[in-house]
Amino acid sequence: MDQLRRAFLKNAGIAGAVMVAIGTGLLRSGEVLAANMEQARIHLDKYSRRHEECQLRRSAESKDIQLKLPDIAENGASVPIEVTSHIPGTTSIAIFVEKNQNPLVADFELSNGAEPYINTFIKMSQTSQVRVAVKAGGKAYTQGKEVKVTIGGCGG
């Protein structure tokens, strides 16, 4: 009987402490925390998008960025892209598709000595300008190309 009493008192004490924590706002339900996290993520996404767009506008066109993209993509869900930067000290490469819902498609951080070369596939919702932004030596450089996305590969 003594152990049953101890277990009851221990559990009652824990339940009381939890109720006090909830009442004072120290403990919140998962739904409230999830809602707050979602609001923070949306705010961060908007800030990040604005920051990237500002960086892209202030950057200079550079012929030292090699960009291989098809002129016409038959399948917008899988468009091959190859980026090579010949700019010394390249630290990052970002890929933007202007008419996508989220323009920033990919962002690659390169560590010291890494070859500034990216070969991947991107998703495009419609015909759009594809821009690549390269950061090197504290400056930003861009290169772009328009890619036509066709439905069913019919061209135009």
PDB file of C-alpha atoms in Angstrom:
ATOM      1  CA  MET A   1       0.000   0.000   0.000  1.00  0.00           C
ATOM      2  CA  ASP A   2       2.811   2.369   0.799  1.00  0.00           C
ATOM      3  CA  GLN A   3       4.178   2.230  -2.770  1.00  0.00           C
ATOM      4  CA  LEU A   4       0.743   2.832  -4.279  1.00  0.00           C
ATOM      5  CA  ARG A   5       0.363   5.932  -2.113  1.00  0.00           C
ATOM      6  CA  ARG A   6       3.833   7.194  -3.127  1.00  0.00           C
ATOM      7  CA  ALA A   7       3.091   6.699  -6.840  1.00  0.00           C
ATOM      8  CA  PHE A   8      -0.243   8.524  -6.478  1.00  0.00           C
ATOM      9  CA  LEU A   9       1.319  11.486  -4.664  1.00  0.00           C
ATOM     10  CA  LYS A  10       4.198  11.661  -7.153  1.00  0.00           C
ATOM     11  CA  ASN A  11       1.859  11.675 -10.169  1.00  0.00           C
ATOM     12  CA  ALA A  12      -0.476  14.194  -8.507  1.00  0.00           C
ATOM     13  CA  GLY A  13       2.492  16.495  -7.854  1.00  0.00           C
ATOM     14  CA  ILE A  14       3.646  16.237 -11.466  1.00  0.00           C
ATOM     15  CA  ALA A  15       0.110  16.907 -12.754  1.00  0.00           C
ATOM     16  CA  GLY A  16      -0.184  19.928 -10.467  1.00  0.00           C
ATOM     17  CA  ALA A  17       3.152  21.326 -11.668  1.00  0.00           C
ATOM     18  CA  VAL A  18       2.110  20.863 -15.308  1.00  0.00           C
ATOM     19  CA  MET A  19      -1.219  22.634 -14.665  1.00  0.00           C
ATOM     20  CA  VAL A  20       0.580  25.575 -13.009  1.00  0.00           C
ATOM     21  CA  ALA A  21       3.009  25.772 -15.961  1.00  0.00           C
ATOM     22  CA  ILE A  22       0.122  25.774 -18.461  1.00  0.00           C
ATOM     23  CA  GLY A  23      -1.754  28.388 -16.432  1.00  0.00           C
ATOM     24  CA  THR A  24       1.220  30.751 -16.322  1.00  0.00           C
ATOM     25  CA  GLY A  25       1.968  30.285 -20.023  1.00  0.00           C
ATOM     26  CA  LEU A  26       5.291  28.507 -19.514  1.00  0.00           C
ATOM     27  CA  LEU A  27       3.963  25.425 -21.240  1.00  0.00           C
ATOM     28  CA  ARG A  28       1.987  25.644 -24.471  1.00  0.00           C
ATOM     29  CA  SER A  29       0.210  23.044 -26.498  1.00  0.00           C
ATOM     30  CA  GLY A  30       1.881  21.693 -29.621  1.00  0.00           C
ATOM     31  CA  GLU A  31      -0.682  23.400 -31.862  1.00  0.00           C
ATOM     32  CA  VAL A  32       0.138  26.843 -30.464  1.00  0.00           C
ATOM     33  CA  LEU A  33       3.855  26.225 -30.844  1.00  0.00           C
ATOM     34  CA  ALA A  34       3.342  24.927 -34.390  1.00  0.00           C
ATOM     35  CA  ALA A  35       1.305  28.021 -35.314  1.00  0.00           C
ATOM     36  CA  ASN A  36       4.016  30.313 -33.904  1.00  0.00           C
ATOM     37  CA  MET A  37       6.720  28.367 -35.760  1.00  0.00           C
ATOM     38  CA  GLU A  38       4.734  28.607 -39.015  1.00  0.00           C
ATOM     39  CA  GLN A  39       4.353  32.398 -38.626  1.00  0.00           C
ATOM     40  CA  ALA A  40       8.086  32.722 -37.950  1.00  0.00           C
ATOM     41  CA  ARG A  41       8.905  30.584 -41.011  1.00  0.00           C
ATOM     42  CA  ILE A  42       6.631  32.656 -43.269  1.00  0.00           C
ATOM     43  CA  HIS A  43       8.216  35.879 -41.979  1.00  0.00           C
ATOM     44  CA  LEU A  44      11.711  34.441 -42.511  1.00  0.00           C
ATOM     45  CA  ASP A  45      10.807  33.258 -46.037  1.00  0.00           C
ATOM     46  CA  LYS A  46       9.536  36.730 -46.977  1.00  0.00           C
ATOM     47  CA  TYR A  47      12.655  38.366 -45.528  1.00  0.00           C
ATOM     48  CA  SER A  48      14.926  35.850 -47.246  1.00  0.00           C
ATOM     49  CA  ARG A  49      13.156  36.316 -50.592  1.00  0.00           C
ATOM     50  CA  ARG A  50      13.416  40.127 -50.364  1.00  0.00           C
ATOM     51  CA  HIS A  51      17.078  39.901 -49.365  1.00  0.00           C
ATOM     52  CA  GLU A  52      17.901  37.603 -52.285  1.00  0.00           C
ATOM     53  CA  GLU A  53      15.998  39.808 -54.751  1.00  0.00           C
ATOM     54  CA  CYS A  54      17.908  42.892 -53.526  1.00  0.00           C
ATOM     55  CA  GLN A  55      21.199  41.037 -53.906  1.00  0.00           C
ATOM     56  CA  LEU A  56      20.194  40.015 -57.432  1.00  0.00           C
ATOM     57  CA  ARG A  57      19.293  43.599 -58.444  1.00  0.00           C
ATOM     58  CA  ARG A  58      22.594  45.017 -57.164  1.00  0.00           C
ATOM     59  CA  SER A  59      24.701  42.388 -58.894  1.00  0.00           C
ATOM     60  CA  ALA A  60      26.647  42.875 -62.109  1.00  0.00           C
ATOM     61  CA  GLU A  61      26.304  40.780 -65.268  1.00  0.00           C
ATOM     62  CA  SER A  62      29.362  38.598 -65.759  1.00  0.00           C
ATOM     63  CA  LYS A  63      30.590  36.665 -68.774  1.00  0.00           C
ATOM     64  CA  ASP A  64      32.719  34.574 -66.371  1.00  0.00           C
ATOM     65  CA  ILE A  65      29.641  32.555 -65.430  1.00  0.00           C
ATOM     66  CA  GLN A  66      28.971  29.728 -67.870  1.00  0.00           C
ATOM     67  CA  LEU A  67      25.321  28.697 -67.996  1.00  0.00           C
ATOM     68  CA  LYS A  68      24.061  25.666 -69.929  1.00  0.00           C
ATOM     69  CA  LEU A  69      20.280  25.427 -70.245  1.00  0.00           C
ATOM     70  CA  PRO A  70      18.037  24.188 -73.047  1.00  0.00           C
ATOM     71  CA  ASP A  71      16.311  26.883 -75.117  1.00  0.00           C
ATOM     72  CA  ILE A  72      13.081  24.866 -74.961  1.00  0.00           C
ATOM     73  CA  ALA A  73      12.263  22.537 -72.086  1.00  0.00           C
ATOM     74  CA  GLU A  74       9.790  19.825 -73.028  1.00  0.00           C
ATOM     75  CA  ASN A  75       9.147  18.966 -69.382  1.00  0.00           C
ATOM     76  CA  GLY A  76       9.096  21.824 -66.873  1.00  0.00           C
ATOM     77  CA  ALA A  77       9.280  19.354 -63.993  1.00  0.00           C
ATOM     78  CA  SER A  78      12.827  18.390 -64.946  1.00  0.00           C
ATOM     79  CA  VAL A  79      14.962  21.038 -66.659  1.00  0.00           C
ATOM     80  CA  PRO A  80      18.716  20.307 -66.740  1.00  0.00           C
ATOM     81  CA  ILE A  81      21.037  23.145 -65.743  1.00  0.00           C
ATOM     82  CA  GLU A  82      24.808  23.330 -65.604  1.00  0.00           C
ATOM     83  CA  VAL A  83      26.602  26.284 -63.983  1.00  0.00           C
ATOM     84  CA  THR A  84      30.341  26.928 -63.960  1.00  0.00           C
ATOM     85  CA  SER A  85      31.884  30.007 -62.379  1.00  0.00           C
ATOM     86  CA  HIS A  86      35.288  31.191 -63.560  1.00  0.00           C
ATOM     87  CA  ILE A  87      35.282  34.004 -60.982  1.00  0.00           C
ATOM     88  CA  PRO A  88      38.090  33.508 -58.438  1.00  0.00           C
ATOM     89  CA  GLY A  89      36.985  33.079 -54.829  1.00  0.00           C
ATOM     90  CA  THR A  90      33.435  31.909 -55.593  1.00  0.00           C
ATOM     91  CA  THR A  91      31.669  31.124 -52.307  1.00  0.00           C
ATOM     92  CA  SER A  92      28.069  30.461 -53.384  1.00  0.00           C
ATOM     93  CA  ILE A  93      25.867  29.836 -56.394  1.00  0.00           C
ATOM     94  CA  ALA A  94      22.106  30.485 -56.322  1.00  0.00           C
ATOM     95  CA  ILE A  95      19.577  29.626 -59.042  1.00  0.00           C
ATOM     96  CA  PHE A  96      16.409  31.703 -59.533  1.00  0.00           C
ATOM     97  CA  VAL A  97      13.401  31.104 -61.800  1.00  0.00           C
ATOM     98  CA  GLU A  98      11.580  34.438 -61.962  1.00  0.00           C
ATOM     99  CA  LYS A  99       8.019  33.192 -62.629  1.00  0.00           C
ATOM    100  CA  ASN A 100       8.027  30.312 -60.128  1.00  0.00           C
ATOM    101  CA  GLN A 101       5.961  30.718 -56.979  1.00  0.00           C
ATOM    102  CA  ASN A 102       9.212  30.546 -55.001  1.00  0.00           C
ATOM    103  CA  PRO A 103      11.850  32.124 -57.273  1.00  0.00           C
ATOM    104  CA  LEU A 104      14.850  30.784 -55.327  1.00  0.00           C
ATOM    105  CA  VAL A 105      15.160  27.238 -56.675  1.00  0.00           C
ATOM    106  CA  ALA A 106      18.554  26.259 -55.271  1.00  0.00           C
ATOM    107  CA  ASP A 107      21.345  27.785 -53.194  1.00  0.00           C
ATOM    108  CA  PHE A 108      24.762  26.134 -52.982  1.00  0.00           C
ATOM    109  CA  GLU A 109      27.441  27.172 -50.475  1.00  0.00           C
ATOM    110  CA  LEU A 110      30.963  26.261 -51.593  1.00  0.00           C
ATOM    111  CA  SER A 111      33.740  25.645 -49.109  1.00  0.00           C
ATOM    112  CA  ASN A 112      37.355  26.672 -49.660  1.00  0.00           C
ATOM    113  CA  GLY A 113      38.908  25.006 -52.666  1.00  0.00           C
ATOM    114  CA  ALA A 114      35.644  23.568 -54.020  1.00  0.00           C
ATOM    115  CA  GLU A 115      35.245  23.733 -57.777  1.00  0.00           C
ATOM    116  CA  PRO A 116      32.471  26.238 -58.583  1.00  0.00           C
ATOM    117  CA  TYR A 117      30.507  23.834 -60.778  1.00  0.00           C
ATOM    118  CA  ILE A 118      26.868  22.749 -60.365  1.00  0.00           C
ATOM    119  CA  ASN A 119      25.014  20.204 -62.511  1.00  0.00           C
ATOM    120  CA  THR A 120      21.406  19.588 -61.463  1.00  0.00           C
ATOM    121  CA  PHE A 121      17.756  19.647 -62.536  1.00  0.00           C
ATOM    122  CA  ILE A 122      15.297  22.426 -61.697  1.00  0.00           C
ATOM    123  CA  LYS A 123      11.525  22.699 -61.830  1.00  0.00           C
ATOM    124  CA  MET A 124       9.874  25.460 -63.865  1.00  0.00           C
ATOM    125  CA  SER A 125       6.166  26.225 -63.760  1.00  0.00           C
ATOM    126  CA  GLN A 126       6.155  28.188 -67.035  1.00  0.00           C
ATOM    127  CA  THR A 127       8.334  29.962 -69.590  1.00  0.00           C
ATOM    128  CA  SER A 128      10.608  32.223 -67.581  1.00  0.00           C
ATOM    129  CA  GLN A 129      13.970  33.892 -67.152  1.00  0.00           C
ATOM    130  CA  VAL A 130      16.441  31.682 -65.265  1.00  0.00           C
ATOM    131  CA  ARG A 131      19.074  33.676 -63.354  1.00  0.00           C
ATOM    132  CA  VAL A 132      22.177  32.434 -61.625  1.00  0.00           C
ATOM    133  CA  ALA A 133      23.732  34.567 -58.889  1.00  0.00           C
ATOM    134  CA  VAL A 134      27.333  33.965 -57.879  1.00  0.00           C
ATOM    135  CA  LYS A 135      28.940  35.487 -54.789  1.00  0.00           C
ATOM    136  CA  ALA A 136      32.689  35.945 -54.896  1.00  0.00           C
ATOM    137  CA  GLY A 137      34.942  38.277 -52.954  1.00  0.00           C
ATOM    138  CA  GLY A 138      32.001  39.957 -51.214  1.00  0.00           C
ATOM    139  CA  LYS A 139      30.370  40.909 -54.533  1.00  0.00           C
ATOM    140  CA  ALA A 140      27.486  39.373 -56.484  1.00  0.00           C
ATOM    141  CA  TYR A 141      27.490  38.538 -60.187  1.00  0.00           C
ATOM    142  CA  THR A 142      24.693  37.193 -62.390  1.00  0.00           C
ATOM    143  CA  GLN A 143      24.034  35.504 -65.668  1.00  0.00           C
ATOM    144  CA  GLY A 144      20.627  34.666 -67.127  1.00  0.00           C
ATOM    145  CA  LYS A 145      18.798  32.966 -69.943  1.00  0.00           C
ATOM    146  CA  GLU A 146      15.145  32.589 -70.918  1.00  0.00           C
ATOM    147  CA  VAL A 147      13.841  29.042 -71.147  1.00  0.00           C
ATOM    148  CA  LYS A 148      10.575  28.214 -72.914  1.00  0.00           C
ATOM    149  CA  VAL A 149       8.542  25.509 -71.220  1.00  0.00           C
ATOM    150  CA  THR A 150       6.224  23.563 -73.526  1.00  0.00           C
ATOM    151  CA  ILE A 151       3.376  21.251 -72.668  1.00  0.00           C
ATOM    152  CA  GLY A 152       3.866  17.848 -74.210  1.00  0.00           C
ATOM    153  CA  GLY A 153       6.978  18.964 -76.105  1.00  0.00           C
ATOM    154  CA  CYS A 154       5.042  20.652 -78.930  1.00  0.00           C
ATOM    155  CA  GLY A 155       7.317  23.725 -79.064  1.00  0.00           C
ATOM    156  CA  GLY A 156       6.377  27.383 -78.810  1.00  0.00           C
TER     157      GLY A 156
END
